[in-house]
Coordinates of C-alpha atoms in Angstrom, one line a residue:
X354 CA -66.6 13.8 -32.8
X355 CA -67.4 12.5 -29.3
X356 CA -64.6 14.6 -27.8
X357 CA -65.8 17.7 -29.6
X358 CA -69.3 17.1 -28.2
X359 CA -67.9 16.7 -24.7
X360 CA -65.9 19.9 -25.1
X361 CA -69.0 21.8 -26.1
X362 CA -70.9 20.4 -23.1
X363 CA -68.2 21.5 -20.7
X364 CA -66.9 17.9 -20.3
X365 CA -63.3 19.2 -19.6
X366 CA -63.9 22.2 -17.4
X367 CA -62.2 20.8 -14.3
X368 CA -60.0 17.7 -13.4
X369 CA -62.8 15.4 -12.2
X370 CA -65.0 16.1 -15.2
X371 CA -61.9 15.6 -17.5
X372 CA -61.3 12.2 -16.0
X373 CA -64.9 11.2 -16.4
X374 CA -65.1 12.5 -19.9
X375 CA -61.8 10.9 -20.9
X376 CA -63.0 7.5 -19.5
X377 CA -66.3 7.8 -21.3
X378 CA -64.4 8.7 -24.5
X379 CA -62.1 5.7 -24.3
X380 CA -64.9 3.3 -23.3
X381 CA -67.0 4.4 -26.3
X382 CA -63.9 4.0 -28.6
X383 CA -63.3 0.5 -27.2
X384 CA -66.9 -0.6 -27.6
X385 CA -67.0 0.8 -31.2
X386 CA -63.8 -1.0 -32.1
X387 CA -65.0 -4.3 -30.8
X388 CA -68.3 -4.0 -32.6
X389 CA -66.5 -3.1 -35.9
X390 CA -64.1 -6.1 -35.4
X391 CA -67.1 -8.4 -34.9
X392 CA -68.6 -7.2 -38.2
X393 CA -65.3 -7.7 -40.0
X394 CA -65.0 -11.3 -38.6
X395 CA -68.5 -12.2 -39.6
X396 CA -68.0 -10.7 -43.1
X397 CA -64.8 -12.8 -43.5
X398 CA -66.5 -15.9 -42.3
X399 CA -69.4 -15.5 -44.7
X400 CA -66.8 -15.2 -47.6
X401 CA -65.1 -18.5 -46.5
X402 CA -62.2 -17.3 -44.5
X403 CA -60.9 -20.1 -42.2
X404 CA -57.9 -18.5 -40.5
X405 CA -55.4 -18.2 -43.3
X406 CA -55.4 -17.1 -46.9
X407 CA -54.7 -19.6 -49.7
X408 CA -51.9 -18.8 -52.0
X409 CA -51.0 -21.6 -54.5
X410 CA -47.2 -22.2 -54.5
X411 CA -47.2 -23.9 -57.9
X412 CA -49.4 -23.5 -60.9
X413 CA -50.8 -26.4 -62.8
X414 CA -49.9 -26.9 -66.4
X415 CA -52.6 -26.0 -68.9
X416 CA -54.4 -28.9 -70.5
X417 CA -55.3 -29.1 -74.2
X418 CA -59.0 -28.5 -73.3
X419 CA -58.0 -25.3 -71.4
X420 CA -56.1 -24.0 -74.4
X421 CA -59.0 -24.7 -76.8
X422 CA -61.4 -22.9 -74.4
X423 CA -59.1 -19.9 -74.2
X424 CA -58.9 -19.8 -78.0
X425 CA -62.6 -19.9 -78.6
X426 CA -63.6 -17.7 -75.7
X427 CA -60.9 -15.0 -76.3
X428 CA -59.4 -15.0 -79.7
X429 CA -62.4 -15.7 -82.0
X430 CA -64.6 -12.9 -80.5
X431 CA -61.6 -10.5 -80.9
X432 CA -61.1 -11.5 -84.6
X433 CA -64.9 -11.2 -85.3
X434 CA -64.9 -7.7 -83.7
X435 CA -61.9 -6.6 -85.8
X436 CA -63.4 -7.8 -89.1
X437 CA -66.9 -6.5 -88.2
X438 CA -68.6 -9.9 -88.3
X439 CA -70.6 -9.2 -85.1

């Protein structure tokens, strides 16, 4: 968009204006990319990013309490919905 605006305003009509317009274009692009990168870094920091993502290599075995919770939270509402109890 910036290049099109420069073209409309005769930013590339001769060599010296072309160099100046091209430098302005790349400078604006650089400033915008640094600004956007700072926003991304601050968003990641707010969400708890500390330099690397955590991927568990092993999964813990389910305990009996977990299985009971899964049963009551998942299976019983499904059965009550099927039989029209709710």
